[in-house]
């Protein structure tokens, strides 16, 4: 699968656009003047704000969140100094903050079991220049996806898994995450449960796709249960993984209409389309640092 | 509120169209030849099939369902004979069946508590000639809707209710259902729970609107719980009432997108729009005899 | 129709929330530091920014647009001074700007012809406390809506209209707009064409609902033409009125699915639902000063 | 790309299900008794109706359309006799009719230019067992897709094209259509105009995807024009190709929401998702003989 002519053009354009693009995420107690402080700081660094989104849980004594996207000449060279300069402001206003740089691409790992549709969609978007990440490794408890992954030059690791050997499986997975220096884990229909120890190593950095409209049909067999209940819409949910199964912060959801003629096999087919687009959206937003997690919910700055 | 000029025109057109229109619903074991038997029977009665929808749970040894809409000169005069003639066929093929006649309008009662939006929508559709029923009575445990209902010439009964006096409340409600000869009960945000005794008197004839995307958020406070969970879509569900709270056969569902900025009050506003249209659709389909209940699920012939 | 108990509560809540809420819309050449200038200005006025949205047509030499919602103690008393103080900044950065104050409610007129559904929806939202405006007059070229409008205490003026008497009709309408001191004109299915002279008096202050998905089916009979073309979705479009028929800046659009069984009368019924919600959304956004018109397109800050 | 383990299982299941499945499409003047005639005929052939959908343009003197899906033991052996027997009935009732047999798979050709997304989606659905056709050849005026197509064992023909050599290009294409015995042509973003001569050879057998919500933005550059007009939804349309550019019978349409921040490049990205699903749906319905063309419109029996 080598449809890369246009891709390369896209990537070049993309990287020009991303060069010197920075993002600042801030969380702090809400009070008058914060936007002024931040925008003045950036202006003094000769940075131009190109996008800014904010949210306050309550203008009086609530928590304030802001995501600023800015452009700045020679950004990477100045980054260390900018971050250092910012520390005083952060202290003064009790800010949690994070600077990220668009052309320091995040490194992603994809975990997949037997059903390949979410993996295929992610790879396709990535080839197309639409996923701003390096996919550095694919891990599966089945061999089926190997050829497709390796054909794209991505390392594929087969790690058979079941609940009895969970500990040793995760040890190997963690070793690979370290070896490949992974920032983001994408569970693209990976049907194994992760232990609290594993999850805690990647807080708010594991994105799962659950094949139901959560909180309906938590756990196994959601399409079967949707069929039994006779729902008229089925859905999919992308969320960060926490230690409560399918209870993590929801990033995105979508649904499609079904009717009485749709058996479980039809729900699965229709559902695959939903899962594909819902997972890809969540991953894109994460890679663009658009998501803040607060109180097991997400603030997504579109 | 007297915007009835166009309405009357619509109603006349409507009743011409509905005159001599009959519907036959059949459920029986699936086997070859059923459609042939039914269509030949209707043809022999000089009836012309204008719409026909069918569904088989499984072509081999499953259950077969069909809804036929037919036109027949002087239908009401011939109805008794047609139904009598049909009995032999029904016996032979183990059919459950029901004939209905579009211009024998069903009589509906609406139950409402404080929130008027679903009631308003139903009344509006009805005035517009788009709800093919007689709304014969509105019952409420609050006085708020009285003026609006009585202005349209519909009797309004105020029956204060709480769980301690449920038995006597329902006795009065049942008396009214009998007095008004009610076919269909519409719970348009009626916030009282009905007892099994009440429900059993109106099997598959009570339609409720629940303000969530069932089976998510069964029971009280669904918008509050949707807010707490951080869902990205909220929904509403119309269903037949059974003795399991919010577990009855689902007729229709829909959703709207929300985001982190939407507080509970916003979810309620957005939700009202969904509730209105989801309830009206369910009521229309019921009135057109488009719904068959089977195994706590609905077959809806659109 | 007197369902005002809850309404009054809502309105009170609403007006508390809106008291001391200001909005600043700015358009200027894009360059670094503008957000800093604006936020610092507001901070110095002791105003707290509660919402801020911006858009740049191009970060390099483009046009910059921003909408800031802020809270400020005793805002109305300080407003004149704030606006005066701002002038220097505006001059320096070549800014077009507008301050508005949420509890100085805009005054709206609704124009309607025979079909009442959009009028009904607007009145309903308004009664519900969800349209932040005073509806000061309804004008119609038919008498049908009079009772409904007057029952709510709103003046109703019947002005028969046709293209031969357009000039004198508009003279009377303009007189009423002045008498009632109208800020916003809402064409809620008003089926008369307005002259350039009339339109020029209310630039970007006349909102129309067109019953198609523009630019498809410009002009008369869109549902008939949609039926003839066999489209699978029908739509509605709200837009500001300009002198090019149905060519003004689009504010909002939506669609619904239809199929081959839907005749023109069905398209109209389905379409009414779309028109209602699309018009209401546009009006709300206008009233909240969320819309900026630029190059015959709208920037809508949600 | 060899993810075929599950695929083969699916295909087997599929072909079992499709074996002995026939479809009968009929168009005739509407009159009482037609359903009876058809269902009795099929019953006498020992065929069991598993799905039936009908539509009448007008129950009085209109045109009647029906699609019947039936199951019949040893169908292919009996097909010739069934069709012959049916001729008398067809004559008697002035029926146009067509019998098709689900396991006589149609042979499809895909035409594509530079943009591969629709081709990729079709190939993916096909690999997945969800497109019930043999893709026998892919033709392109560019070389980009060759590797991807040939990797799946499908012949790929590169035929450079421009309007000056249209005649010789089409001669070669027609030769290939004959050589590969093609039933259906799918234009998966093939950006060359076909001549009337070419189109007339494949009446109602060429499906195109147009990248706008027709009839808006007929012709070239629809995303650019959508951007210029400032629409709030963009769409895609699949239709049969006729000699009027983008005016053929519409099969399916869908839309997605966009806003002022979306530049042409963003509209194209969003549009690709719509194009993919809208084209695949149209192709599936065609392959299942669900579409009847009448008066430049489609009746689609879902």
XYZ file of N, CA and C in Angstrom, chain B residues 12 16 21 23 50 54 86 95 150 154 180 182-183 187 220 228 231 253 259 299:
60
model
N -59.795 18.352 6.581
C -60.698 17.817 5.562
C -59.976 16.926 4.564
N -60.613 12.896 4.036
C -60.892 12.263 2.745
C -59.911 11.143 2.489
N -59.744 3.810 4.437
C -58.398 3.268 4.605
C -58.400 2.314 5.794
N -56.247 -0.936 7.990
C -54.922 -1.504 8.274
C -55.100 -2.878 8.882
N -52.204 -0.472 -0.416
C -51.460 0.744 -0.751
C -50.102 0.812 -0.041
N -43.233 -5.956 6.031
C -43.196 -7.233 6.721
C -41.859 -7.454 7.370
N -62.320 -13.238 7.745
C -60.895 -13.461 7.943
C -60.619 -14.537 8.996
N -52.824 -17.227 13.203
C -52.501 -15.794 13.159
C -53.129 -15.037 14.326
N -57.767 24.314 28.200
C -59.185 24.657 28.088
C -59.444 25.628 26.940
N -60.459 21.484 25.328
C -60.188 20.135 25.833
C -60.391 20.129 27.350
N -64.027 8.912 29.608
C -63.675 9.487 28.305
C -63.385 8.407 27.256
N -60.923 6.199 26.763
C -59.588 6.493 26.235
C -58.908 5.253 25.657
N -58.352 5.394 24.469
C -57.589 4.310 23.842
C -56.097 4.380 24.162
N -47.865 9.955 28.329
C -47.230 10.592 29.484
C -46.244 11.643 28.977
N -34.521 8.699 38.031
C -34.626 10.140 38.262
C -33.347 10.885 37.883
N -22.870 14.863 35.216
C -21.806 14.324 36.066
C -20.895 13.371 35.301
N -21.002 13.101 29.422
C -21.298 12.567 28.084
C -21.244 13.693 27.051
N -35.751 6.951 19.680
C -34.721 7.639 20.446
C -34.045 8.654 19.548
N -21.485 19.929 25.055
C -20.064 19.926 25.396
C -19.833 20.381 26.832
N -41.274 -3.587 16.789
C -41.102 -3.576 15.338
C -41.868 -2.347 14.871
